[in-house]
Short mmCIF file of C-alpha atoms and ligand atoms in Angstrom, two decimals:
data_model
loop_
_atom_site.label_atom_id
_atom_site.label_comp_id
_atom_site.label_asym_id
_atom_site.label_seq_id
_atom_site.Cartn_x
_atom_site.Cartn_y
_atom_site.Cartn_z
CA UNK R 185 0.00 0.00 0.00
CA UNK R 186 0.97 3.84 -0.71
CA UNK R 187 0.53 5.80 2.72
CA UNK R 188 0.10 9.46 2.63
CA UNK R 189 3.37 11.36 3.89
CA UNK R 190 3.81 11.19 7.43
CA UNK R 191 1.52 14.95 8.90
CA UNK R 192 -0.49 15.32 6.11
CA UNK R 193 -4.33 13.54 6.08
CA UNK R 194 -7.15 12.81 4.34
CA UNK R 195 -9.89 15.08 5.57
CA UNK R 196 -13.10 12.28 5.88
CA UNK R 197 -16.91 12.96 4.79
CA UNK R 198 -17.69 13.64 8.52
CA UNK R 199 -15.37 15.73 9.69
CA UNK R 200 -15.49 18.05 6.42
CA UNK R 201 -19.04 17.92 6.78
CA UNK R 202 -18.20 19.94 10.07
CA UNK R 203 -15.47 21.55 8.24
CA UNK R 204 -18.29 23.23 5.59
CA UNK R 205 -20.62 24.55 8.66
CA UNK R 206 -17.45 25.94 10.12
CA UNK R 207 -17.02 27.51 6.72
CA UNK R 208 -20.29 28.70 5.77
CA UNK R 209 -20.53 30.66 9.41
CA UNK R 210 -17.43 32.32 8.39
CA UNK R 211 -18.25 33.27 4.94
CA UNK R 212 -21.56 34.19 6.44
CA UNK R 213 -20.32 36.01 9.64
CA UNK R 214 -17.18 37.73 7.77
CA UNK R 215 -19.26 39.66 5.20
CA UNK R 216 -21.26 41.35 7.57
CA UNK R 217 -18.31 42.37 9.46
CA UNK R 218 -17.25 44.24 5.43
CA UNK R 219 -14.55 41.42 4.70
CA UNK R 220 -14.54 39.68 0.75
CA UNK R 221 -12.34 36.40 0.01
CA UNK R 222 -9.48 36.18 -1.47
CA UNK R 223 -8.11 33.45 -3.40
CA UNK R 224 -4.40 32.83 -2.88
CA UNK R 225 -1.75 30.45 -4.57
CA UNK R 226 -0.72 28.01 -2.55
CA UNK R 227 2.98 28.46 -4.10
CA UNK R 228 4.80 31.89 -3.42
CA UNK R 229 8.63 32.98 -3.50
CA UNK R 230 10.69 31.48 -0.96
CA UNK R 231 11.90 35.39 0.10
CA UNK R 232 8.05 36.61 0.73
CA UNK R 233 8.72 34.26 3.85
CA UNK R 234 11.82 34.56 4.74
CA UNK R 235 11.03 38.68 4.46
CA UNK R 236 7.63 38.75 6.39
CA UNK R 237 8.00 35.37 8.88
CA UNK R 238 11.24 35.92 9.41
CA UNK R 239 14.62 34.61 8.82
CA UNK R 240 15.17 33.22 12.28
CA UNK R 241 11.75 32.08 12.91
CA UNK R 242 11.67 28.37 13.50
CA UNK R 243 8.82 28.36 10.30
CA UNK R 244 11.78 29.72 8.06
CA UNK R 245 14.58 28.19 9.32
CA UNK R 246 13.61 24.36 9.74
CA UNK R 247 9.20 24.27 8.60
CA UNK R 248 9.26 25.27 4.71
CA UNK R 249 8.69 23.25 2.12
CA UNK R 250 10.34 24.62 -0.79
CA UNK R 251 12.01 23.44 -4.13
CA UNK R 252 13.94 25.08 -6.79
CA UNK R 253 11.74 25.70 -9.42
CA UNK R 254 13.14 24.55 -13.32
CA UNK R 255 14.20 28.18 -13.90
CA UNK R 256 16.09 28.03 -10.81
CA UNK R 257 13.28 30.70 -8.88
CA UNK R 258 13.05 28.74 -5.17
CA UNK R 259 9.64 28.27 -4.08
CA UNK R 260 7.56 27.22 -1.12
CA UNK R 261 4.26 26.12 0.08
CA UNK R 262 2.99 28.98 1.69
CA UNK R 263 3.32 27.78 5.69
CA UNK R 264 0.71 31.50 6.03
CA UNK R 265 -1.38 33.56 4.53
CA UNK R 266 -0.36 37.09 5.84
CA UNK R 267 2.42 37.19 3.58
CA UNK R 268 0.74 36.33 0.70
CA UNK R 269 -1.99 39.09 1.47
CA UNK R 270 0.36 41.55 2.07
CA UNK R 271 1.95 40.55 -1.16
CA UNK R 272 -1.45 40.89 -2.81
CA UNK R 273 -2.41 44.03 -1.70
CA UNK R 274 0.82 45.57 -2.92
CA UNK R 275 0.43 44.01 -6.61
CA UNK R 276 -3.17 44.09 -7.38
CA UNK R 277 -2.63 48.35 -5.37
CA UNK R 278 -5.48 47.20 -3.71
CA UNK R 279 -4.87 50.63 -1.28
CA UNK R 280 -5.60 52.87 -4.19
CA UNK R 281 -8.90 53.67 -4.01
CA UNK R 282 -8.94 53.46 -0.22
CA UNK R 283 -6.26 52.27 1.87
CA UNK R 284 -8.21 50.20 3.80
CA UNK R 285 -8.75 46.40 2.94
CA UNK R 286 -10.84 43.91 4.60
CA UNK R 287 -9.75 40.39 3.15
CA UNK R 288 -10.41 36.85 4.28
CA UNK R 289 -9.08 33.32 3.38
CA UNK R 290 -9.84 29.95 3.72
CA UNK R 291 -7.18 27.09 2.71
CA UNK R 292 -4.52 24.89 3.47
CA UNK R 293 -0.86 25.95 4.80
CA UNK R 294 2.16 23.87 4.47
CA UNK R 295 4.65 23.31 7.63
CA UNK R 296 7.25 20.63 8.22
CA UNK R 297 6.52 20.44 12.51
CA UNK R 298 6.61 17.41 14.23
CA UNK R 299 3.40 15.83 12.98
CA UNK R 300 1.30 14.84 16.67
CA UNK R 301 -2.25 15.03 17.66
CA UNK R 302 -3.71 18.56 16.28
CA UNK R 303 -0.82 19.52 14.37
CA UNK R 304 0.00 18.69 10.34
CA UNK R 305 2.18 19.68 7.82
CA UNK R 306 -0.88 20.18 5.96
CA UNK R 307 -3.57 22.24 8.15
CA UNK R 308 -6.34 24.43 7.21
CA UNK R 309 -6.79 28.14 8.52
CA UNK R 310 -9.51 30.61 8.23
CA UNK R 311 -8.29 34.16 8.54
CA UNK R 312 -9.05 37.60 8.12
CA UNK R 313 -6.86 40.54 7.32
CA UNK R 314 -7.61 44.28 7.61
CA UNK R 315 -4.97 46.79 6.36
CA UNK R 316 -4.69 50.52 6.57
CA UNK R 317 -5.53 51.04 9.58
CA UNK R 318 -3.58 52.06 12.69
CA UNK R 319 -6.22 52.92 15.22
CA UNK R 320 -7.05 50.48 18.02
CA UNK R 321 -10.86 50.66 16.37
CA UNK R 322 -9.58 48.64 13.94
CA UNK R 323 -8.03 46.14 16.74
CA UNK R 324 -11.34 45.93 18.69
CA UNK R 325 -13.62 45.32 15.38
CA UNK R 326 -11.52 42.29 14.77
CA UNK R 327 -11.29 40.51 17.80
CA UNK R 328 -15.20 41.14 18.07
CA UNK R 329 -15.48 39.59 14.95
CA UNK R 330 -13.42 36.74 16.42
CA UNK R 331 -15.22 36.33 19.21
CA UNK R 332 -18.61 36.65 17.43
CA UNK R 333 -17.80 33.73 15.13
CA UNK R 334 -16.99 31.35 18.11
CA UNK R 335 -19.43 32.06 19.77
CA UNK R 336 -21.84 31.38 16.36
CA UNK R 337 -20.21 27.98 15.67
CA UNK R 338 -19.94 26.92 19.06
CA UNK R 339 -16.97 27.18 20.32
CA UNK R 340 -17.70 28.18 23.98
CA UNK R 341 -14.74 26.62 25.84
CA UNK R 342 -12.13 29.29 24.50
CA UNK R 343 -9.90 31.98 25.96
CA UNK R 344 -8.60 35.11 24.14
CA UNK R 345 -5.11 36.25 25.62
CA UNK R 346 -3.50 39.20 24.78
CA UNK R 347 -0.79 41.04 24.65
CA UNK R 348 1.34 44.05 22.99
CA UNK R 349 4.89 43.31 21.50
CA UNK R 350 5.74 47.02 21.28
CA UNK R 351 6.75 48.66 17.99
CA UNK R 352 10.32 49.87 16.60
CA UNK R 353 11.08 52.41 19.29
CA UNK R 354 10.46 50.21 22.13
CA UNK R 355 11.16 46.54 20.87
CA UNK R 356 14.38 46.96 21.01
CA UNK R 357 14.78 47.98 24.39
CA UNK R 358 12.68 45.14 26.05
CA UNK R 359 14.84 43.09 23.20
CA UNK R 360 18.15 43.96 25.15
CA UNK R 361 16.71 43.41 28.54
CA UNK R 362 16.16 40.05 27.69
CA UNK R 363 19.07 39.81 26.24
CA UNK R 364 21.04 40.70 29.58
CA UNK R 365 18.64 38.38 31.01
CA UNK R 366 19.59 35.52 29.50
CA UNK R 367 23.33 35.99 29.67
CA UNK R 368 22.83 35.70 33.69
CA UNK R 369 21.33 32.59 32.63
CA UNK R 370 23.59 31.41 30.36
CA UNK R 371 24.69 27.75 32.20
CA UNK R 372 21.00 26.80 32.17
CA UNK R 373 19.62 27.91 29.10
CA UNK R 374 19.56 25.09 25.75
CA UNK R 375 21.93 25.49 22.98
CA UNK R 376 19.09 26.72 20.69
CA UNK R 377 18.15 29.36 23.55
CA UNK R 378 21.92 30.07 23.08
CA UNK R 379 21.49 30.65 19.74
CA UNK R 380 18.56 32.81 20.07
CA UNK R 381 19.94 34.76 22.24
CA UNK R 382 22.11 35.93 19.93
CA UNK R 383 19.75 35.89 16.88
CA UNK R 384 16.70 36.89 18.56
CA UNK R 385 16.20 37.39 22.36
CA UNK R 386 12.33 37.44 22.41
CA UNK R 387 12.19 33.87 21.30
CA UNK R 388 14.27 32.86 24.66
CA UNK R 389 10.23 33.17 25.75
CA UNK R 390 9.43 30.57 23.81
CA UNK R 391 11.38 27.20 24.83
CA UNK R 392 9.53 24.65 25.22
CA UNK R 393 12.31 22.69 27.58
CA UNK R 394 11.43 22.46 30.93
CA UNK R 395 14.74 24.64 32.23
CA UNK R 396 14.72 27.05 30.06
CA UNK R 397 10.98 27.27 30.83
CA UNK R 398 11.94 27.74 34.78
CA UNK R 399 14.45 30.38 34.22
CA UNK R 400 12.53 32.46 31.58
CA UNK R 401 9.31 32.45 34.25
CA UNK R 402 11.07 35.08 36.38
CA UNK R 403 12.64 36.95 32.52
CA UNK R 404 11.29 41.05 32.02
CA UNK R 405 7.91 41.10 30.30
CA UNK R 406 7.01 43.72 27.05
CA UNK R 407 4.44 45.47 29.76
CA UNK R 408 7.51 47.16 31.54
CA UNK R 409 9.00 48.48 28.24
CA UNK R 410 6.05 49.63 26.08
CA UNK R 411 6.41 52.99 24.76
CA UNK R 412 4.09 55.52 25.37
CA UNK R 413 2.01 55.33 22.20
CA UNK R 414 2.26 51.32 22.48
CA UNK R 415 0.67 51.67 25.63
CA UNK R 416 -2.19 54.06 24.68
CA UNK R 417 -3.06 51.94 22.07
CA UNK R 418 -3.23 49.20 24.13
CA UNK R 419 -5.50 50.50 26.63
CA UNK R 420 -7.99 51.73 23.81
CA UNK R 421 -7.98 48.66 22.87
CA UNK R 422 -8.73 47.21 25.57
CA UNK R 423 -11.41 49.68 26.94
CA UNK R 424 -13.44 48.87 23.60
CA UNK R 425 -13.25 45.06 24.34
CA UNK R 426 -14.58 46.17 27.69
CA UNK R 427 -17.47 48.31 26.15
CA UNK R 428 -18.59 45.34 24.14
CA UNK R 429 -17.94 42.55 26.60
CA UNK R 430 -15.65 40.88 24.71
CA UNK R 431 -14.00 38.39 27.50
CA UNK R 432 -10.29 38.42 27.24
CA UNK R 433 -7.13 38.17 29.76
CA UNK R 434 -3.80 39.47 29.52
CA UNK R 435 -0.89 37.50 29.09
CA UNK R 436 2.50 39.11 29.22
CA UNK R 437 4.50 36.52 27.52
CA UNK R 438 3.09 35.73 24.44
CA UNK R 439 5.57 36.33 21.57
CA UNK R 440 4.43 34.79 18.86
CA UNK R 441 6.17 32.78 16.43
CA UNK R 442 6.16 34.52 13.60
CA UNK R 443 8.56 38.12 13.42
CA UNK R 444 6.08 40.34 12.13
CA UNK R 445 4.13 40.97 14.69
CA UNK R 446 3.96 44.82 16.18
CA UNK R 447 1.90 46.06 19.05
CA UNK R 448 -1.52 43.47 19.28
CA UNK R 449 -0.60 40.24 19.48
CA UNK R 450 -3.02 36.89 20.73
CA UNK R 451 -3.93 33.60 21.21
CA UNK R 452 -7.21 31.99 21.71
CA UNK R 453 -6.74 29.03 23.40
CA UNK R 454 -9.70 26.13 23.60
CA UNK R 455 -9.91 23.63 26.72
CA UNK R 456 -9.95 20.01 26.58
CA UNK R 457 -7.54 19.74 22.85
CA UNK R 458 -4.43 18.53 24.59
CA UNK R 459 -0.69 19.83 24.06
CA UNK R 460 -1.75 21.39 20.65
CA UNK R 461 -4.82 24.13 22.23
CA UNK R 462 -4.42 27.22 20.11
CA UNK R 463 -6.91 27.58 17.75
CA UNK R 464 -6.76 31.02 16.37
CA UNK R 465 -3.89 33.55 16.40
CA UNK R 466 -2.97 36.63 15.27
CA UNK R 467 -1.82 40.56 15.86
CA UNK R 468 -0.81 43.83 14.45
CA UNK R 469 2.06 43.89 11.90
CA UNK R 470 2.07 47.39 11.18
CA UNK R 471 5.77 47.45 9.25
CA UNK R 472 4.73 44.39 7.03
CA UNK R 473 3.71 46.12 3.71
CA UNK R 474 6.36 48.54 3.72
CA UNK R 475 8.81 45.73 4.28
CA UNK R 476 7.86 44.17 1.05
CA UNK R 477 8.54 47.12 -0.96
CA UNK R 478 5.04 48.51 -0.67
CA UNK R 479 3.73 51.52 0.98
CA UNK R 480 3.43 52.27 4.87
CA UNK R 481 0.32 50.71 5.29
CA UNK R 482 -0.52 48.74 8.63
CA UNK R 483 -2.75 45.71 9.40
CA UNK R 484 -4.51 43.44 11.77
CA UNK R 485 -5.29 39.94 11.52
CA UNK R 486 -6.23 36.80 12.65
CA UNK R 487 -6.22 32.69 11.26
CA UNK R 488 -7.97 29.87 13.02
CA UNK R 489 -6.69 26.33 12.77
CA UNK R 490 -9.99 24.50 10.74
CA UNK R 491 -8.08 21.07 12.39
CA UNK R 492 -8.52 21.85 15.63
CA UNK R 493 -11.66 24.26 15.39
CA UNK R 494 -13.66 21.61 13.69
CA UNK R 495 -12.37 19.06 17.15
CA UNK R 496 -13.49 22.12 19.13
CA UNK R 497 -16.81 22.42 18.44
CA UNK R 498 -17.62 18.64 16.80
CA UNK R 499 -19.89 18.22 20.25
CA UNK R 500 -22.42 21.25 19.17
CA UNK R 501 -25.68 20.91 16.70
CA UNK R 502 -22.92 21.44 13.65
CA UNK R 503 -22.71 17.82 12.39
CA UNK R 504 -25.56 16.31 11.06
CA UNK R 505 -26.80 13.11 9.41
CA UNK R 506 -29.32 12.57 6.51
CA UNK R 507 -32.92 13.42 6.97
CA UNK R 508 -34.08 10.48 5.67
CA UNK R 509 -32.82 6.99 4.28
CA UNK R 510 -35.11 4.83 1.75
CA UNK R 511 -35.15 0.86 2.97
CA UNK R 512 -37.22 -1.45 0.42
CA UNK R 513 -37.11 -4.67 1.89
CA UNK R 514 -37.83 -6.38 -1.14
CA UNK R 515 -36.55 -6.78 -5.15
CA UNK R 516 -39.92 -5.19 -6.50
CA UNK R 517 -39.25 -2.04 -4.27
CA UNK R 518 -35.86 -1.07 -5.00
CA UNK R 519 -37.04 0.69 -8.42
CA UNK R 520 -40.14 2.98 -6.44
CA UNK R 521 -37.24 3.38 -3.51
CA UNK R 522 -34.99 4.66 -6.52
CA UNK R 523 -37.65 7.33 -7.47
CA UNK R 524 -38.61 8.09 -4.08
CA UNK R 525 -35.00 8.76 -3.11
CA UNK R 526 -34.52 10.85 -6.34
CA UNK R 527 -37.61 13.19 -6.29
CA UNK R 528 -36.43 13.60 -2.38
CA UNK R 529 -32.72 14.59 -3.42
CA UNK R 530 -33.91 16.94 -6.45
CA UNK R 531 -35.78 18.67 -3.79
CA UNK R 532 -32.09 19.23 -1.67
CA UNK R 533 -32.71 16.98 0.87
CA UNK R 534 -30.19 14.72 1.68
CA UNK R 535 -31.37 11.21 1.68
CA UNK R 536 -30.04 7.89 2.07
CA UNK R 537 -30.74 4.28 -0.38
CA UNK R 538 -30.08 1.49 1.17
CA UNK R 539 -30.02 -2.25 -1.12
CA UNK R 540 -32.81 -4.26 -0.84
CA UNK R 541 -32.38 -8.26 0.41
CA UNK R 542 -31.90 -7.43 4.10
CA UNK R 543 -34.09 -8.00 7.07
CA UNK R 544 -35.96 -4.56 8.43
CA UNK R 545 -34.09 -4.90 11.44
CA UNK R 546 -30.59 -5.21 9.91
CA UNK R 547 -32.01 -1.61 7.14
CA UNK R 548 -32.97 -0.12 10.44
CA UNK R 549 -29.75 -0.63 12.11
CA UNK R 550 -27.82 1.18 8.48
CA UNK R 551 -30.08 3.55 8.40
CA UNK R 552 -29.39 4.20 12.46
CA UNK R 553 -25.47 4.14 11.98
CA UNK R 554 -25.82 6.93 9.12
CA UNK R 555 -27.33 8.94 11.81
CA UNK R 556 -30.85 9.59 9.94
CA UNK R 557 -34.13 10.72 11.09
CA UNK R 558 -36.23 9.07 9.70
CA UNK R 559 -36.32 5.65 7.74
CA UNK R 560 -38.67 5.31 5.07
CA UNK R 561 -39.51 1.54 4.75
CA UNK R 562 -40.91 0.58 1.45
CA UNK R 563 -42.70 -3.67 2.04
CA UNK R 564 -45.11 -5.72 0.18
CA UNK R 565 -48.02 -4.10 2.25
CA UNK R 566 -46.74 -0.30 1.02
CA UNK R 567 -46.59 -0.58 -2.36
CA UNK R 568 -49.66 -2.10 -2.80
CA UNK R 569 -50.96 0.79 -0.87
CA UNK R 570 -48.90 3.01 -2.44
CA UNK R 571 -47.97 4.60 0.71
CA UNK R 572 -44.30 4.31 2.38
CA UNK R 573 -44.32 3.97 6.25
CA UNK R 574 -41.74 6.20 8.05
CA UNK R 575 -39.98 5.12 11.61
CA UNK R 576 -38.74 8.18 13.23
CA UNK R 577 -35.45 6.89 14.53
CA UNK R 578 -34.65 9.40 17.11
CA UNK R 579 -38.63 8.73 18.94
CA UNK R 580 -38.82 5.34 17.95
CA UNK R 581 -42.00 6.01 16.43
CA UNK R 582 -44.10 4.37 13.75
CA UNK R 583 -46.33 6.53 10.83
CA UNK R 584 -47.84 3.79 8.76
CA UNK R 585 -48.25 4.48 5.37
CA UNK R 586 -47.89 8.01 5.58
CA UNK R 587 -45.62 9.45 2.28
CA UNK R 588 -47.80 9.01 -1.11
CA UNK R 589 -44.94 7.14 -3.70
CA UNK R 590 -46.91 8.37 -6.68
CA UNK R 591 -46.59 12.53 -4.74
CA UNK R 592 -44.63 14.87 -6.80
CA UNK R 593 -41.11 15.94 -5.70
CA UNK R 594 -42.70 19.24 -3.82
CA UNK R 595 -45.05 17.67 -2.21
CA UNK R 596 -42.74 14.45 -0.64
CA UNK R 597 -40.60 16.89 0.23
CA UNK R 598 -42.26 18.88 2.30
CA UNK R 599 -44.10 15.81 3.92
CA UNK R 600 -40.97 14.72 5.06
CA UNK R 601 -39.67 17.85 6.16
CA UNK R 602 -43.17 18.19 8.30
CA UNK R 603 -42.11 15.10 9.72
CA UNK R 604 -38.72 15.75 10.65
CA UNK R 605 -39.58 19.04 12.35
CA UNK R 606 -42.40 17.10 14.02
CA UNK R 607 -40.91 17.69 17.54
CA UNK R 608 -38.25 20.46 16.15
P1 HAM O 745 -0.20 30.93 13.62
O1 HAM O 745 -0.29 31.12 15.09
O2 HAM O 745 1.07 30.43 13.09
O3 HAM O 745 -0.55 32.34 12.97
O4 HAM O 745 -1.35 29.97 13.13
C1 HAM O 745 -2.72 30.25 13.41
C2 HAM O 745 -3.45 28.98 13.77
O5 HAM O 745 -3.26 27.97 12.79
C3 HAM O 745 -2.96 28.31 15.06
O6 HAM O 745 -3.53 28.92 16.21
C4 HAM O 745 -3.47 26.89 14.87
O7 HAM O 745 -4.83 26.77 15.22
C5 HAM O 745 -3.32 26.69 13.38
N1 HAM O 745 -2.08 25.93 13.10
C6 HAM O 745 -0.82 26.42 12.99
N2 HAM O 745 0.05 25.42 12.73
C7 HAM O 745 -0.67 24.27 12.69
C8 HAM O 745 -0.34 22.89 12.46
N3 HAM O 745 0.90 22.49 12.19
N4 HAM O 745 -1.36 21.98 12.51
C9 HAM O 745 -2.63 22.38 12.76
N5 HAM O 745 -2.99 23.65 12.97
C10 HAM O 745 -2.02 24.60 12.94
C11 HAM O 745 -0.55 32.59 11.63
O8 HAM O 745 -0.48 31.74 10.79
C12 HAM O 745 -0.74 34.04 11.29
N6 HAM O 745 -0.71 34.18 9.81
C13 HAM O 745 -2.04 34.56 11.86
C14 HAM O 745 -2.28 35.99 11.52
C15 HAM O 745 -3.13 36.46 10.60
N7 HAM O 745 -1.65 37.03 12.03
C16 HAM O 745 -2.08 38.13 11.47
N8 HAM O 745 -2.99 37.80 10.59
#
């Protein structure tokens, strides 16, 4: 047998079923907020990464997946989509009109982690991006909009965190405290904090080794070292996530992974996921555009993992089975069990056919397992009535001879709608 490659999956019927809810909310929930999709390529310069991620991010240096291309150009699989908006909005001069840009995304990213429970080399996000604008406003309408959509797909066990990473004046103060830091702490710290202590200080906060951990507990936190401005920003911010009750806590030593990141930075973090609980993530990156060779135009964002979203919320109403599945119990039914099921789907309803040559009991128990409402059982008595009786699988309840077979599509459809809805 040919296995996939080890972290990437095959997305099954039922969990993509949840996936397309999860979509449809956002598609839904994201135009009224003023956002449109964008359709990205998957495939983007190697340097839009290295430029916007960062060259000593651990997504640069060890996660791409890249080739050299037959002309030589070196490519990757886009490991994010922030780049590639950013890109987009300086080529297609989306800021011409207006500077401002409300874009959002849905697809699959591309990074070479170590593949465990909740985490692939090939995930899905959902994210939104608004550029050209500076003001906290712009902050707060996001991470309403974030919280709005979890709430709507019913995702209730989630925390936002927060925090601000400072900008160019004050970064790279905090970015020397730490530094001094961690040479006082140099005989504990890992040979990769070593390393990025000299590359890049902030990530010291992000060791995962146990040690490092300990000693970095006690390290400065951003808070102490914002700027003035930083800090105004971040308590507007915060006093409009107050005014609309949007439930967040700080948390001082969130970094973030990716370099650029300026002033807002978060997390939302969901309970009960295990090692891998971030589901969404995102921030300010204010320098981004420019940095690309476009103009001085900030922006706010955020992506949700679809992977571990679609685990998050898989106990809500979002996954459903077929209304209805068609069991003739005999030869001479299958063809009026065809056309039943067929006028049914034509209307949009989703409906199940089972084969016929199986005891009722054994149909009933298919028909349970595909998690349907109702079962519409098509016998000897039925057709010469011309009347299919339907068991209501979630009351255990009997309507004999209740759906007319020779009914036009309309008309069986909303008979079997009537009775799904009986009791709501
Ligand atoms: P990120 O934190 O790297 O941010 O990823 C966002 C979310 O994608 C994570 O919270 C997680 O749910 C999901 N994710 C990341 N890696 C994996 C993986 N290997 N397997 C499964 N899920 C994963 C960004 O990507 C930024 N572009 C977000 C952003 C948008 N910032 C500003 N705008």
């Amino acid at each position: 047998m040919i296995a996939a490659v080890k972290g990437f999956r095959d997305v099954l019927p039922e969990e993509s079923r949840r996936w397309q809810a999860l979509e449809d909310a956002a598609r839904e929930l994201f135009l009224a907020y003023g956002f449109g999709e964008i359709r990205l390529p998957i495939l983007e310069r190697t340097e839009l990464f290295a430029r916007s991620v960062g060259e000593t991010s651990d997504i640069v240096e060890k996660e791409m997946y890249g080739f050299i291309d037959r002309d030589g150009t070196s490519l990757t699989l886009r490991p994010e989509a922030t780049a590639s908006v950013a890109r987009a909005y300086i080529e297609g001069n989306l800021g011409r009109a207006d500077a401002q840009a409300r874009l959002f995304y849905i697809g699959p990213m591309f990074r070479r982690e170590r593949p465990q429970k909740g985490r692939y080399r090939q995930f899905y996000q959902i994210g939104a991006e608004l550029l050209g604008r500076a003001d906290p406003l712009a902050d707060a309408e996001l991470l309403l909009l974030l919280a709005r959509y979890l709430e709507r797909v019913g995702a209730r066990e989630t925390r936002l965190e927060l925090n601000s990473l400072g900008d160019e004046t004050c970064r790279p103060v905090y970015r020397e405290r730490l530094r001094k830091f961690g040479e006082r702490h140099l005989d504990v710290l890992c040979p990769d904090c070593h390393r990025r202590l000299e590359r890049n200080p902030l990530r010291l906060l992000d060791c995962k080794v146990e040690a490092c951990r300990q000693v970095m507990a006690d390290a400065p936190v951003m808070r102490d070292s914002l700027c003035a401005d930083c800090a105004a920003h971040l308590g507007q911010l915060r006093a409009l996530l107050d005014q609309e009750r949007v439930p967040y806590v700080m948390n001082f030593r969130i970094v973030r992974g990716l370099d650029y990141y300026r002033r807002t930075a978060f997390e939302v973090v969901a309970e009960g996921l295990g090692a891998q609980n971030a589901v969404g993530a995102g921030g300010r990156y204010d320098g981004l555009v420019a940095a690309l060779g476009g103009p001085d135009v900030p922006g706010v964002g955020f992506a949700l993992g679809l992977d571990r979203l679609g685990v998050a919320t898989s106990a809500g109403a979002l996954a459903s089975g077929p209304a209805a599945v068609i069991l003739p119990l005999e030869e001479r039914a299958v063809g009026p069990a065809f056309a039943l099921a067929t006028r049914l789907r034509q209307q949009g309803l989703s409906v199940g056919l089972e084969p016929a040559g199986r005891s009722l009991k054994a149909l009933l128990r298919s028909a349970d397992r595909r998690g349907a409402r109702l079962a519409v059982i098509l016998g000897e008595e039925e057709l010469q009535v011309g009347r299919a009786t339907v068991r209501d699988l979630v009351r255990g309840q009997d309507r004999r001879q209740v759906l007319t077979l020779d009914a036009s599509g309309p008309e069986l459809a909303s008979a079997v709608q009537a009775l799904v809805g009986a009791d709501g």
